[in-house]
Each structure stands twice: as structure tokens, then as C-alpha cells.
N, CA, C and O atoms as a DFTB+ gen file, in Angstrom:
832 C
 N C O
     1  1      86.760     142.418     156.895
     2  2      87.023     142.461     155.455
     3  2      88.393     143.108     155.243
     4  3      88.599     144.270     155.594
     5  1      89.312     142.359     154.676
     6  2      90.677     142.842     154.520
     7  2      90.954     143.285     153.080
     8  3      90.380     142.763     152.124
     9  1      91.842     144.253     152.963
    10  2      92.227     144.807     151.677
    11  2      93.744     144.827     151.583
    12  3      94.428     144.963     152.597
    13  1      94.273     144.691     150.373
    14  2      95.723     144.715     150.230
    15  2      96.257     146.025     150.823
    16  3      95.723     147.097     150.537
    17  1      97.309     145.939     151.647
    18  2      97.822     147.132     152.339
    19  2      98.161     148.306     151.411
    20  3      97.890     149.457     151.752
    21  1      98.745     148.027     150.253
    22  2      99.108     149.122     149.342
    23  2      97.858     149.791     148.790
    24  3      97.781     151.019     148.739
    25  1      96.884     148.999     148.379
    26  2      95.628     149.569     147.875
    27  2      94.942     150.405     148.946
    28  3      94.403     151.473     148.660
    29  1      94.967     149.912     150.177
    30  2      94.327     150.635     151.275
    31  2      95.012     151.968     151.539
    32  3      94.347     152.981     151.756
    33  1      96.334     151.968     151.521
    34  2      97.087     153.196     151.790
    35  2      96.882     154.231     150.690
    36  3      96.724     155.420     150.968
    37  1      96.887     153.776     149.447
    38  2      96.686     154.702     148.325
    39  2      95.286     155.309     148.402
    40  3      95.114     156.515     148.226
    41  1      94.288     154.462     148.667
    42  2      92.921     154.944     148.779
    43  2      92.790     155.931     149.941
    44  3      92.112     156.952     149.826
    45  1      93.442     155.618     151.053
    46  2      93.398     156.499     152.219
    47  2      94.008     157.865     151.901
    48  3      93.472     158.901     152.296
    49  1      95.122     157.856     151.193
    50  2      95.788     159.116     150.853
    51  2      94.864     160.025     150.039
    52  3      94.696     161.200     150.365
    53  1      94.276     159.480     148.989
    54  2      93.421     160.305     148.127
    55  2      92.124     160.700     148.844
    56  3      91.566     161.770     148.597
    57  1      91.663     159.833     149.720
    58  2      90.471     160.169     150.514
    59  2      90.741     161.389     151.401
    60  3      89.914     162.296     151.503
    61  1      91.913     161.390     152.038
    62  2      92.235     162.476     152.964
    63  2      92.536     163.795     152.256
    64  3      92.637     164.837     152.904
    65  1      92.680     163.756     150.930
    66  2      92.906     164.987     150.187
    67  2      91.650     165.852     150.080
    68  3      91.736     167.060     149.858
    69  1      90.493     165.227     150.238
    70  2      89.264     166.019     150.115
    71  2      88.284     165.805     151.278
    72  3      87.206     166.399     151.298
    73  1      88.655     164.965     152.236
    74  2      87.754     164.670     153.354
    75  2      87.849     165.765     154.414
    76  3      88.450     165.575     155.471
    77  1      87.252     166.903     154.114
    78  2      87.343     168.061     155.011
    79  2      86.697     167.806     156.365
    80  3      86.981     168.508     157.335
    81  1      85.837     166.813     156.429
    82  2      85.135     166.501     157.680
    83  2      85.998     165.672     158.641
    84  3      85.641     165.495     159.805
    85  1      87.130     165.167     158.146
    86  2      88.006     164.359     158.994
    87  2      88.869     165.269     159.872
    88  3      89.391     166.274     159.389
    89  1      89.024     164.927     161.165
    90  2      89.853     165.752     162.059
    91  2      91.293     165.895     161.570
    92  3      91.951     166.898     161.848
    93  1      91.778     164.886     160.840
    94  2      93.174     164.906     160.391
    95  2      93.347     165.561     159.025
    96  3      94.443     165.529     158.465
    97  1      92.286     166.155     158.479
    98  2      92.338     166.686     157.117
    99  2      93.485     167.687     156.925
   100  3      94.261     167.544     155.980
   101  1      93.608     168.682     157.786
   102  2      94.611     169.723     157.625
   103  2      96.037     169.219     157.725
   104  3      96.950     169.800     157.137
   105  1      96.233     168.133     158.473
   106  2      97.575     167.596     158.689
   107  2      98.180     167.111     157.381
   108  3      99.391     167.190     157.174
   109  1      97.313     166.605     156.493
   110  2      97.803     165.997     155.251
   111  2      97.802     166.975     154.073
   112  3      98.180     166.605     152.961
   113  1      97.386     168.203     154.307
   114  2      97.211     169.134     153.186
   115  2      98.520     169.461     152.462
   116  3      98.505     169.785     151.275
   117  1      99.640     169.378     153.163
   118  2     100.926     169.694     152.532
   119  2     101.517     168.523     151.752
   120  3     102.482     168.686     151.006
   121  1     100.927     167.341     151.932
   122  2     101.431     166.163     151.213
   123  2     100.726     166.103     149.862
   124  3      99.748     165.378     149.682
   125  1     101.239     166.873     148.934
   126  2     100.528     167.092     147.669
   127  2     100.697     165.961     146.662
   128  3     100.020     165.939     145.634
   129  1     101.587     165.031     146.947
   130  2     101.750     163.883     146.042
   131  2     101.803     162.597     146.864
   132  3     102.135     162.608     148.049
   133  1     101.471     161.509     146.214
   134  2     101.536     160.198     146.864
   135  2     102.964     159.876     147.282
   136  3     103.188     159.228     148.305
   137  1     103.921     160.327     146.492
   138  2     105.328     160.092     146.809
   139  2     105.719     160.763     148.125
   140  3     106.445     160.185     148.934
   141  1     105.232     161.988     148.330
   142  2     105.508     162.690     149.588
   143  2     104.869     161.960     150.766
   144  3     105.468     161.834     151.834
   145  1     103.656     161.487     150.554
   146  2     102.958     160.753     151.615
   147  2     103.702     159.462     151.956
   148  3     103.826     159.097     153.125
   149  1     104.196     158.772     150.918
   150  2     104.866     157.484     151.127
   151  2     106.112     157.631     151.994
   152  3     106.431     156.743     152.785
   153  1     106.805     158.732     151.849
   154  2     108.044     158.944     152.607
   155  2     107.831     159.779     153.869
   156  3     108.780     160.065     154.599
   157  1     106.590     160.165     154.119
   158  2     106.282     161.022     155.262
   159  2     106.177     160.215     156.554
   160  3     105.805     159.042     156.522
   161  1     106.502     160.832     157.688
   162  2     106.290     160.164     158.986
   163  2     104.807     159.989     159.312
   164  3     104.454     159.271     160.246
   165  1     103.936     160.654     158.533
   166  2     102.494     160.517     158.747
   167  2     101.927     159.246     158.107
   168  3     100.774     158.892     158.352
   169  1     102.724     158.566     157.296
   170  2     102.253     157.339     156.659
   171  2     101.967     156.273     157.709
   172  3     102.785     156.035     158.598
   173  1     100.805     155.631     157.606
   174  2     100.517     154.496     158.470
   175  2     101.455     153.351     158.103
   176  3     101.634     153.038     156.925
   177  1     102.047     152.735     159.107
   178  2     102.953     151.615     158.846
   179  2     102.451     150.362     159.563
   180  3     102.276     150.351     160.782
   181  1     102.230     149.326     158.788
   182  2     101.794     148.026     159.328
   183  2     100.580     148.167     160.243
   184  3     100.550     147.638     161.354
   185  1      99.591     148.887     159.749
   186  2      98.406     149.204     160.553
   187  2      97.630     147.951     160.954
   188  3      97.168     147.854     162.091
   189  1      97.479     146.992     160.040
   190  2      96.704     145.781     160.347
   191  2      97.373     144.996     161.459
   192  3      96.725     144.591     162.423
   193  1      98.670     144.784     161.320
   194  2      99.413     144.039     162.339
   195  2      99.371     144.757     163.679
   196  3      99.130     144.136     164.714
   197  1      99.604     146.049     163.661
   198  2      99.588     146.819     164.903
   199  2      98.234     146.740     165.596
   200  3      98.161     146.632     166.820
   201  1      97.166     146.795     164.811
   202  2      95.817     146.733     165.381
   203  2      95.568     145.392     166.065
   204  3      94.931     145.332     167.116
   205  1      96.071     144.325     165.466
   206  2      95.840     142.988     166.010
   207  2      96.630     142.728     167.289
   208  3      96.135     142.076     168.208
   209  1      97.853     143.238     167.345
   210  2      98.693     142.957     168.522
   211  2      98.726     144.132     169.505
   212  3      99.466     144.107     170.489
   213  1      97.916     145.159     169.230
   214  2      97.795     146.313     170.131
   215  2      99.139     147.019     170.347
   216  3      99.526     147.322     171.476
   217  1      99.831     147.268     169.246
   218  2     101.076     148.047     169.292
   219  2     100.990     149.130     168.224
   220  3     101.618     149.023     167.171
   221  1     100.214     150.170     168.498
   222  2     100.005     151.205     167.494
   223  2     101.221     152.110     167.336
   224  3     101.318     152.845     166.353
   225  1     102.135     152.066     168.277
   226  2     103.356     152.861     168.180
   227  2     104.555     152.008     168.561
   228  3     104.419     150.949     169.173
   229  1     105.739     152.499     168.183
   230  2     106.961     151.810     168.561
   231  2     107.324     150.682     167.604
   232  3     106.598     150.409     166.649
   233  1     108.452     150.030     167.867
   234  2     108.926     148.966     166.972
   235  2     108.086     147.701     167.092
   236  3     107.443     147.448     168.111
   237  1     108.114     146.926     166.031
   238  2     107.436     145.629     166.004
   239  2     108.469     144.523     165.909
   240  3     109.509     144.683     165.270
   241  1     108.177     143.403     166.545
   242  2     109.039     142.234     166.424
   243  2     108.555     141.415     165.243
   244  3     107.452     140.870     165.264
   245  1     109.390     141.330     164.208
   246  2     108.958     140.682     162.971
   247  2     108.498     139.254     163.201
   248  3     107.510     138.822     162.607
   249  1     109.188     138.521     164.042
   250  2     108.842     137.116     164.242
   251  2     107.687     136.952     165.221
   252  3     106.669     136.345     164.888
   253  1     107.844     137.491     166.426
   254  2     106.851     137.257     167.479
   255  2     105.513     137.935     167.175
   256  3     104.463     137.305     167.298
   257  1     105.539     139.201     166.785
   258  2     104.292     139.928     166.545
   259  2     103.556     139.391     165.316
   260  3     102.328     139.312     165.304
   261  1     104.310     139.027     164.294
   262  2     103.679     138.485     163.091
   263  2     103.021     137.144     163.391
   264  3     101.907     136.883     162.937
   265  1     103.700     136.299     164.148
   266  2     103.132     134.990     164.495
   267  2     101.914     135.149     165.405
   268  3     100.940     134.407     165.283
   269  1     101.977     136.122     166.317
   270  2     100.844     136.373     167.203
   271  2      99.625     136.810     166.399
   272  3      98.512     136.343     166.642
   273  1      99.842     137.711     165.437
   274  2      98.738     138.183     164.594
   275  2      98.134     137.033     163.787
   276  3      96.913     136.938     163.654
   277  1      98.980     136.170     163.255
   278  2      98.492     135.015     162.494
   279  2      97.659     134.090     163.386
   280  3      96.620     133.579     162.969
   281  1      98.126     133.888     164.602
   282  2      97.403     133.023     165.545
   283  2      96.044     133.615     165.887
   284  3      95.045     132.897     165.940
   285  1      96.006     134.916     166.119
   286  2      94.736     135.586     166.431
   287  2      93.751     135.426     165.284
   288  3      92.582     135.107     165.504
   289  1      94.215     135.644     164.070
   290  2      93.346     135.517     162.901
   291  2      92.848     134.090     162.726
   292  3      91.663     133.865     162.483
   293  1      93.757     133.125     162.850
   294  2      93.388     131.723     162.626
   295  2      92.402     131.215     163.670
   296  3      91.536     130.397     163.360
   297  1      92.526     131.693     164.902
   298  2      91.697     131.174     165.990
   299  2      90.388     131.929     166.180
   300  3      89.423     131.380     166.712
   301  1      90.352     133.171     165.752
   302  2      89.187     133.991     166.110
   303  2      88.455     134.623     164.944
   304  3      87.367     135.164     165.138
   305  1      89.007     134.579     163.736
   306  2      88.426     135.374     162.647
   307  2      87.952     134.527     161.472
   308  3      88.637     133.614     161.010
   309  1      86.758     134.865     161.012
   310  2      86.314     134.443     159.687
   311  2      86.700     135.594     158.769
   312  3      86.096     136.666     158.824
   313  1      87.703     135.377     157.926
   314  2      88.245     136.492     157.149
   315  2      87.480     136.681     155.846
   316  3      86.971     135.730     155.254
   317  1      87.414     137.928     155.423
   318  2      86.871     138.271     154.120
   319  2      87.898     139.099     153.367
   320  3      88.736     139.767     153.973
   321  1      87.830     139.053     152.063
   322  2      88.762     139.809     151.223
   323  2      87.981     140.757     150.336
   324  3      86.967     140.373     149.751
   325  1      88.442     141.985     150.232
   326  2      87.755     142.917     149.349
   327  2      87.807     142.441     147.904
   328  3      86.871     142.662     147.135
   329  1      88.898     141.790     147.542
   330  2      89.021     141.272     146.178
   331  2      88.066     140.108     145.923
   332  3      87.821     139.737     144.776
   333  1      87.525     139.532     147.010
   334  2      86.510     138.467     146.916
   335  2      85.280     138.911     147.704
   336  3      84.756     138.173     148.539
   337  1      84.838     140.117     147.422
   338  2      83.805     140.754     148.248
   339  2      82.515     139.940     148.293
   340  3      81.973     139.680     149.367
   341  1      82.034     139.544     147.128
   342  2      80.750     138.848     147.064
   343  2      80.807     137.500     147.787
   344  3      79.893     137.151     148.534
   345  1      81.877     136.756     147.562
   346  2      82.032     135.468     148.233
   347  2      82.189     135.664     149.740
   348  3      81.692     134.859     150.527
   349  1      82.873     136.725     150.139
   350  2      83.062     137.003     151.564
   351  2      81.726     137.281     152.246
   352  3      81.461     136.757     153.328
   353  1      80.886     138.100     151.623
   354  2      79.567     138.406     152.190
   355  2      78.725     137.136     152.274
   356  3      77.998     136.934     153.247
   357  1      78.822     136.283     151.258
   358  2      78.074     135.015     151.280
   359  2      78.518     134.156     152.464
   360  3      77.688     133.567     153.156
   361  1      79.815     134.089     152.687
   362  2      80.327     133.290     153.804
   363  2      79.856     133.846     155.143
   364  3      79.476     133.083     156.032
   365  1      79.877     135.163     155.293
   366  2      79.407     135.777     156.536
   367  2      77.943     135.389     156.791
   368  3      77.564     135.060     157.915
   369  1      77.138     135.433     155.740
   370  2      75.708     135.122     155.868
   371  2      75.496     133.672     156.265
   372  3      74.679     133.374     157.136
   373  1      76.229     132.775     155.629
   374  2      76.109     131.345     155.938
   375  2      76.564     131.078     157.364
   376  3      75.902     130.359     158.112
   377  1      77.695     131.660     157.734
   378  2      78.248     131.422     159.064
   379  2      77.309     131.929     160.160
   380  3      77.178     131.302     161.211
   381  1      76.660     133.062     159.911
   382  2      75.745     133.630     160.899
   383  2      74.403     132.927     160.919
   384  3      73.564     133.201     161.776
   385  1      74.198     132.010     159.964
   386  2      72.958     131.247     159.939
   387  2      71.760     132.039     159.466
   388  3      70.630     131.737     159.851
   389  1      71.982     133.047     158.638
   390  2      70.872     133.826     158.123
   391  2      69.986     132.949     157.243
   392  3      70.503     132.143     156.469
   393  1      68.668     133.088     157.343
   394  2      67.768     132.331     156.456
   395  2      67.992     132.714     155.000
   396  3      68.533     133.778     154.699
   397  1      67.567     131.832     154.106
   398  2      67.866     132.005     152.683
   399  2      67.349     133.339     152.138
   400  3      68.015     133.962     151.311
   401  1      66.167     133.786     152.590
   402  2      65.624     135.052     152.091
   403  2      66.507     136.222     152.502
   404  3      66.756     137.135     151.715
   405  1      66.980     136.179     153.758
   406  2      67.846     137.249     154.239
   407  2      69.194     137.189     153.534
   408  3      69.803     138.223     153.261
   409  1      69.661     135.980     153.239
   410  2      70.920     135.826     152.508
   411  2      70.809     136.422     151.109
   412  3      71.751     137.029     150.600
   413  1      69.635     136.236     150.495
   414  2      69.424     136.790     149.165
   415  2      69.436     138.315     149.216
   416  3      69.973     138.970     148.324
   417  1      68.838     138.872     150.268
   418  2      68.869     140.319     150.433
   419  2      70.301     140.799     150.618
   420  3      70.688     141.847     150.100
   421  1      71.091     140.012     151.369
   422  2      72.492     140.361     151.555
   423  2      73.266     140.313     150.248
   424  3      74.128     141.150     149.982
   425  1      72.935     139.307     149.435
   426  2      73.573     139.188     148.122
   427  2      73.237     140.398     147.253
   428  3      74.110     140.964     146.595
   429  1      71.970     140.783     147.259
   430  2      71.544     141.942     146.457
   431  2      72.210     143.219     146.956
   432  3      72.607     144.081     146.171
   433  1      72.325     143.321     148.278
   434  2      72.964     144.496     148.876
   435  2      74.436     144.548     148.470
   436  3      74.963     145.613     148.144
   437  1      75.098     143.380     148.494
   438  2      76.507     143.322     148.100
   439  2      76.670     143.714     146.641
   440  3      77.597     144.442     146.285
   441  1      75.767     143.229     145.801
   442  2      75.821     143.570     144.389
   443  2      75.677     145.077     144.192
   444  3      76.387     145.688     143.393
   445  1      74.738     145.660     144.943
   446  2      74.505     147.102     144.849
   447  2      75.718     147.875     145.354
   448  3      76.087     148.914     144.805
   449  1      76.331     147.344     146.413
   450  2      77.513     148.004     146.984
   451  2      78.669     147.964     145.998
   452  3      79.389     148.949     145.838
   453  1      78.849     146.812     145.331
   454  2      79.922     146.675     144.350
   455  2      79.696     147.638     143.189
   456  3      80.638     148.243     142.678
   457  1      78.432     147.771     142.780
   458  2      78.103     148.588     141.618
   459  2      78.194     150.087     141.934
   460  3      78.734     150.863     141.145
   461  1      77.657     150.487     143.106
   462  2      77.575     151.913     143.425
   463  2      78.604     152.359     144.454
   464  3      79.094     153.487     144.405
   465  1      78.930     151.472     145.384
   466  2      79.864     151.813     146.443
   467  2      79.226     152.658     147.527
   468  3      78.049     153.009     147.446
   469  1      80.010     152.979     148.538
   470  2      79.552     153.826     149.636
   471  2      80.737     154.647     150.129
   472  3      81.815     154.109     150.381
   473  1      80.529     155.949     150.263
   474  2      81.613     156.851     150.657
   475  2      82.813     156.680     149.716
   476  3      83.963     156.625     150.154
   477  1      82.519     156.600     148.434
   478  2      83.573     156.356     147.447
   479  2      84.112     157.673     146.899
   480  3      83.456     158.713     146.964
   481  1      85.303     157.600     146.368
   482  2      85.907     158.752     145.715
   483  2      86.811     158.230     144.607
   484  3      87.491     157.216     144.768
   485  1      86.808     158.927     143.499
   486  2      87.651     158.507     142.387
   487  2      89.079     159.006     142.610
   488  3      89.295     160.096     143.141
   489  1      90.031     158.202     142.201
   490  2      91.429     158.601     142.323
   491  2      92.260     157.793     141.333
   492  3      91.782     156.786     140.810
   493  1      93.478     158.209     141.070
   494  2      94.341     157.455     140.153
   495  2      94.575     156.033     140.665
   496  3      94.444     155.758     141.857
   497  1      94.917     155.151     139.752
   498  2      95.200     153.779     140.132
   499  2      96.410     153.709     141.056
   500  3      97.290     154.570     141.024
   501  1      96.434     152.673     141.876
   502  2      97.574     152.470     142.766
   503  2      98.820     152.177     141.943
   504  3      98.720     151.582     140.869
   505  1      99.982     152.580     142.421
   506  2     101.222     152.266     141.698
   507  2     101.410     150.760     141.595
   508  3     100.970     150.009     142.466
   509  1     102.054     150.334     140.545
   510  2     102.271     148.911     140.321
   511  2     103.563     148.452     140.996
   512  3     104.484     149.234     141.231
   513  1     103.592     147.165     141.295
   514  2     104.780     146.597     141.902
   515  2     106.004     146.875     141.015
   516  3     105.981     146.631     139.809
   517  1     107.054     147.382     141.632
   518  2     108.249     147.762     140.878
   519  2     108.391     149.260     140.733
   520  3     109.496     149.767     140.536
   521  1     107.261     149.987     140.830
   522  2     107.328     151.446     140.791
   523  2     108.020     151.964     142.054
   524  3     107.985     151.316     143.100
   525  1     108.634     153.109     141.947
   526  2     109.378     153.656     143.083
   527  2     108.473     153.901     144.284
   528  3     108.823     153.547     145.410
   529  1     107.315     154.504     144.048
   530  2     106.395     154.790     145.159
   531  2     105.898     153.486     145.785
   532  3     105.811     153.371     147.008
   533  1     105.577     152.513     144.942
   534  2     105.140     151.204     145.448
   535  2     106.216     150.603     146.346
   536  3     105.916     150.088     147.424
   537  1     107.457     150.667     145.903
   538  2     108.549     150.069     146.676
   539  2     108.691     150.715     148.042
   540  3     108.947     150.030     149.032
   541  1     108.522     152.052     148.104
   542  2     108.622     152.752     149.383
   543  2     107.475     152.325     150.309
   544  3     107.692     152.027     151.484
   545  1     106.262     152.299     149.764
   546  2     105.106     151.883     150.564
   547  2     105.269     150.440     151.046
   548  3     104.980     150.124     152.200
   549  1     105.736     149.572     150.145
   550  2     105.885     148.156     150.486
   551  2     106.963     147.942     151.543
   552  3     106.811     147.115     152.442
   553  1     108.048     148.695     151.423
   554  2     109.138     148.541     152.391
   555  2     108.698     148.966     153.787
   556  3     109.072     148.341     154.779
   557  1     107.905     150.026     153.859
   558  2     107.468     150.525     155.163
   559  2     106.279     149.754     155.720
   560  3     105.891     149.947     156.872
   561  1     105.704     148.881     154.900
   562  2     104.573     148.059     155.344
   563  2     104.805     146.582     155.029
   564  3     103.879     145.838     154.704
   565  1     106.072     146.189     155.136
   566  2     106.453     144.827     154.758
   567  2     105.737     143.766     155.609
   568  3     105.356     142.715     155.095
   569  1     105.557     144.035     156.881
   570  2     104.916     143.057     157.755
   571  2     103.425     142.921     157.437
   572  3     102.875     141.821     157.478
   573  1     102.786     144.030     157.126
   574  2     101.376     143.972     156.733
   575  2     101.196     143.180     155.435
   576  3     100.215     142.452     155.280
   577  1     102.131     143.322     154.519
   578  2     102.035     142.587     153.259
   579  2     102.221     141.095     153.513
   580  3     101.513     140.271     152.935
   581  1     103.172     140.751     154.377
   582  2     103.336     139.342     154.742
   583  2     102.067     138.804     155.398
   584  3     101.622     137.693     155.107
   585  1     101.501     139.603     156.277
   586  2     100.284     139.188     156.968
   587  2      99.125     139.048     155.989
   588  3      98.304     138.141     156.126
   589  1      99.053     139.933     155.007
   590  2      97.968     139.863     154.029
   591  2      98.071     138.593     153.188
   592  3      97.052     137.985     152.862
   593  1      99.273     138.193     152.840
   594  2      99.441     136.936     152.109
   595  2      98.946     135.758     152.949
   596  3      98.360     134.811     152.423
   597  1      99.186     135.828     154.248
   598  2      98.664     134.784     155.141
   599  2      97.134     134.828     155.181
   600  3      96.483     133.783     155.196
   601  1      96.569     136.019     155.197
   602  2      95.109     136.165     155.215
   603  2      94.499     135.571     153.940
   604  3      93.451     134.926     153.996
   605  1      95.145     135.785     152.808
   606  2      94.669     135.196     151.557
   607  2      94.677     133.667     151.637
   608  3      93.746     133.010     151.172
   609  1      95.728     133.113     152.226
   610  2      95.801     131.661     152.395
   611  2      94.737     131.177     153.364
   612  3      94.123     130.132     153.151
   613  1      94.521     131.936     154.427
   614  2      93.500     131.584     155.406
   615  2      92.111     131.602     154.774
   616  3      91.272     130.752     155.075
   617  1      91.879     132.561     153.908
   618  2      90.604     132.632     153.183
   619  2      90.389     131.367     152.359
   620  3      89.283     130.829     152.310
   621  1      91.451     130.899     151.715
   622  2      91.362     129.675     150.921
   623  2      91.105     128.459     151.812
   624  3      90.289     127.599     151.480
   625  1      91.803     128.394     152.936
   626  2      91.645     127.260     153.854
   627  2      90.238     127.228     154.440
   628  3      89.647     126.157     154.578
   629  1      89.703     128.391     154.784
   630  2      88.375     128.448     155.396
   631  2      87.264     128.039     154.430
   632  3      86.152     127.733     154.859
   633  1      87.557     128.031     153.140
   634  2      86.544     127.599     152.168
   635  2      86.131     126.160     152.421
   636  3      85.003     125.780     152.104
   637  1      87.038     125.336     152.996
   638  2      86.724     123.932     153.284
   639  2      85.570     123.830     154.278
   640  3      84.745     122.920     154.195
   641  1      85.519     124.775     155.221
   642  2      84.422     124.772     156.203
   643  2      83.078     124.935     155.517
   644  3      82.112     124.253     155.861
   645  1      83.013     125.833     154.553
   646  2      81.747     126.114     153.877
   647  2      81.374     125.008     152.896
   648  3      80.193     124.719     152.698
   649  1      82.380     124.392     152.284
   650  2      82.105     123.245     151.414
   651  2      81.518     122.101     152.239
   652  3      80.574     121.440     151.807
   653  1      82.076     121.870     153.420
   654  2      81.580     120.821     154.307
   655  2      80.190     121.152     154.807
   656  3      79.325     120.279     154.881
   657  1      79.974     122.412     155.152
   658  2      78.673     122.844     155.662
   659  2      77.595     122.696     154.589
   660  3      76.485     122.251     154.880
   661  1      77.918     123.067     153.354
   662  2      76.951     122.965     152.271
   663  2      76.662     121.504     151.929
   664  3      75.527     121.142     151.620
   665  1      77.710     120.665     151.986
   666  2      77.523     119.237     151.738
   667  2      76.641     118.628     152.818
   668  3      75.758     117.818     152.538
   669  1      76.900     119.039     154.074
   670  2      76.099     118.552     155.198
   671  2      74.644     118.976     155.051
   672  3      73.728     118.210     155.352
   673  1      74.441     120.213     154.583
   674  2      73.083     120.726     154.399
   675  2      72.341     119.922     153.336
   676  3      71.157     119.620     153.489
   677  1      73.054     119.573     152.246
   678  2      72.437     118.771     151.195
   679  2      72.054     117.401     151.726
   680  3      70.990     116.874     151.401
   681  1      72.948     116.813     152.565
   682  2      72.666     115.504     153.151
   683  2      71.453     115.569     154.058
   684  3      70.595     114.686     154.041
   685  1      71.396     116.649     154.866
   686  2      70.264     116.818     155.776
   687  2      68.970     117.011     154.997
   688  3      67.936     116.435     155.337
   689  1      69.040     117.830     153.945
   690  2      67.847     118.057     153.127
   691  2      67.382     116.773     152.458
   692  3      66.182     116.524     152.344
   693  1      68.345     115.949     152.012
   694  2      67.995     114.675     151.377
   695  2      67.347     113.745     152.396
   696  3      66.335     113.099     152.122
   697  1      67.969     113.696     153.599
   698  2      67.414     112.845     154.652
   699  2      66.039     113.342     155.077
   700  3      65.131     112.550     155.326
   701  1      65.896     114.661     155.159
   702  2      64.615     115.241     155.533
   703  2      63.551     114.926     154.483
   704  3      62.399     114.656     154.821
   705  1      63.942     114.964     153.213
   706  2      63.017     114.637     152.137
   707  2      62.575     113.194     152.219
   708  3      61.394     112.892     152.047
   709  1      63.528     112.287     152.484
   710  2      63.197     110.862     152.612
   711  2      62.276     110.634     153.811
   712  3      61.336     109.842     153.745
   713  1      62.565     111.350     154.921
   714  2      61.733     111.211     156.112
   715  2      60.327     111.731     155.849
   716  3      59.346     111.133     156.291
   717  1      60.231     112.846     155.129
   718  2      58.922     113.405     154.788
   719  2      58.130     112.438     153.919
   720  3      56.928     112.261     154.117
   721  1      58.802     111.815     152.961
   722  2      58.132     110.825     152.102
   723  2      57.645     109.640     152.912
   724  3      56.565     109.104     152.666
   725  1      58.468     109.227     153.898
   726  2      58.076     108.095     154.747
   727  2      56.801     108.413     155.519
   728  3      55.861     107.618     155.531
   729  1      56.772     109.591     156.171
   730  2      55.589     109.959     156.950
   731  2      54.374     110.194     156.055
   732  3      53.245     109.893     156.441
   733  1      54.613     110.737     154.846
   734  2      53.506     110.947     153.911
   735  2      52.889     109.615     153.495
   736  3      51.666     109.474     153.455
   737  1      53.742     108.642     153.186
   738  2      53.240     107.309     152.806
   739  2      52.563     106.618     153.975
   740  3      51.551     105.938     153.809
   741  1      53.139     106.801     155.170
   742  2      52.520     106.196     156.353
   743  2      51.145     106.805     156.599
   744  3      50.210     106.091     156.962
   745  1      51.011     108.115     156.405
   746  2      49.723     108.780     156.579
   747  2      48.714     108.287     155.554
   748  3      47.546     108.077     155.881
   749  1      49.156     108.102     154.318
   750  2      48.274     107.578     153.269
   751  2      47.762     106.197     153.635
   752  3      46.581     105.901     153.454
   753  1      48.655     105.342     154.154
   754  2      48.249     103.989     154.557
   755  2      47.257     104.039     155.715
   756  3      46.286     103.283     155.750
   757  1      47.520     104.951     156.671
   758  2      46.620     105.083     157.814
   759  2      45.229     105.519     157.368
   760  3      44.224     104.967     157.818
   761  1      45.174     106.518     156.474
   762  2      43.891     106.993     155.974
   763  2      43.172     105.910     155.170
   764  3      41.952     105.766     155.237
   765  1      43.967     105.152     154.406
   766  2      43.376     104.067     153.627
   767  2      42.785     103.007     154.537
   768  3      41.686     102.511     154.288
   769  1      43.513     102.658     155.592
   770  2      43.004     101.657     156.541
   771  2      41.750     102.149     157.240
   772  3      40.807     101.387     157.450
   773  1      41.742     103.450     157.604
   774  2      40.550     104.007     158.240
   775  2      39.356     103.960     157.300
   776  3      38.235     103.654     157.705
   777  1      39.623     104.271     156.031
   778  2      38.544     104.237     155.041
   779  2      37.991     102.821     154.879
   780  3      36.778     102.620     154.822
   781  1      38.903     101.837     154.804
   782  2      38.469     100.438     154.662
   783  2      37.681     100.001     155.888
   784  3      36.654      99.333     155.772
   785  1      38.178     100.389     157.077
   786  2      37.507     100.013     158.311
   787  2      36.095     100.593     158.370
   788  3      35.149      99.892     158.731
   789  1      35.953     101.872     158.017
   790  2      34.637     102.511     158.057
   791  2      33.698     101.894     157.025
   792  3      32.510     101.698     157.283
   793  1      34.258     101.589     155.839
   794  2      33.435     100.980     154.790
   795  2      32.927      99.622     155.233
   796  3      31.754      99.298     155.042
   797  1      33.810      98.822     155.828
   798  2      33.409      97.496     156.305
   799  2      32.397      97.597     157.434
   800  3      31.467      96.796     157.519
   801  1      32.583      98.585     158.300
   802  2      31.665      98.757     159.429
   803  2      30.271      99.131     158.941
   804  3      29.263      98.643     159.452
   805  1      30.238     100.028     157.917
   806  2      28.945     100.438     157.346
   807  2      28.261      99.249     156.697
   808  3      27.052      99.057     156.834
   809  1      29.049      98.456     155.989
   810  2      28.500      97.263     155.318
   811  2      27.920      96.278     156.321
   812  3      26.837      95.732     156.110
   813  1      28.638      96.055     157.405
   814  2      28.158      95.149     158.451
   815  2      26.887      95.655     159.097
   816  3      25.976      94.875     159.376
   817  1      26.818      96.949     159.336
   818  2      25.601      97.518     159.941
   819  2      24.420      97.389     159.023
   820  3      23.299      97.135     159.466
   821  1      24.673      97.569     157.704
   822  2      23.585      97.438     156.740
   823  2      23.043      96.000     156.703
   824  3      21.841      95.782     156.556
   825  1      23.950      95.031     156.839
   826  2      23.559      93.636     156.809
   827  2      22.712      93.288     158.037
   828  3      21.792      92.472     157.968
   829  1      23.046      93.924     159.153
   830  2      22.266      93.663     160.362
   831  2      20.868      94.243     160.226
   832  3      20.058      94.124     161.146
């Protein structure tokens, strides 16, 4: 499940302001404003890209590493978006082949999660595009933002798989219904023939 890099960083900053249970809590205590965090060497930079290409430190190659990350996502990942949380959970359930009852439970769980959240904390809204702090965060995470735009496109492209799967399911259900009707009618004819045969046999025996 992917989240816009700026939203993730802002949420992380405010989370670390009160997460006393985190080992890194004390390290961030002096960063009293989001602006200080944005310009600090402690700011995570291009975390999503680094995680995918296994380069958590050092420079990144804008062309090669970005293309590698895109290839990894396209070939190996069913992506979800936090901004499309409910649809993402539905896709995960369908892809995993969960039965309809379990899918409904997943839907209810997602609804509850959206409404109540988990490990949530309130904080000011993220800076808007064009704000000074936003620009600093965006500049230091430019590759992650490019990658996130690709992930959004990939999410749209992958919708075709689910449309095809749902269409196929409807076709199968229709065919299954027709097949069930065929066997039901065949069974009715068989029972009718048996009834006629027994009736005729009884009649013949009575005549004898």
C-alpha cells in the first residue's frame, strides 16, 4: 500500500514527535518544526526507491535506479494506494481468491479502519504544493515523487486485470447457471420417464 511521499514524510515527522516507544525518538527531539526536519540530514530521502533497489545509503542513479524500481513494481507487485484504500483492499481480496464472505469481512474491516484508523495521531495538514517546506521536501524526494506518479499509473493499468476477471466470473456464472438448468431439466425428464415406466409396468401387471 503506497502513500504520497510528502504525506508520508509529514505524518512520520509528527508521529516521531510523541512516539516515545520508538528507538529513534530522542534523535528527533530537537527538530521542533517541520521546516527544521525538512532541511535536516535526518530526513528520509527517496525511501521507497531506495527500499526497492536496496540502496538505503549513498547516491542514486536517477535513470537506472528509477527504471529498475519501475520494472520491479510492474513485474512483481499488485499495488495499492492509500488514497484508494477501499478499492485497494478489494483488489487484494479478489487477487488472493478470498471467498465472498471473507471478502465482505475484509470490506467491513477496511471501512472500520478508514473510520477509526490504527496507531493514528492527529497533526496539522501537510504543506501544499508551492509552500516553502513542501518545495524542500519535494526537492529532496524528487525520485520518490516520480516513482509515485508511476505507481498511480500502474494502479490504473492494473484495474484492467480486475475488470477482465470480473467479466470472466460473470461469464462462468452464466455458463454454470445454464449448465445447472440443463442437468435439472434432464433430471426432470429422467424422473418423468421412470414414473411413466413404473406406471405402465403396474398397469400391465394388473391386466395379467
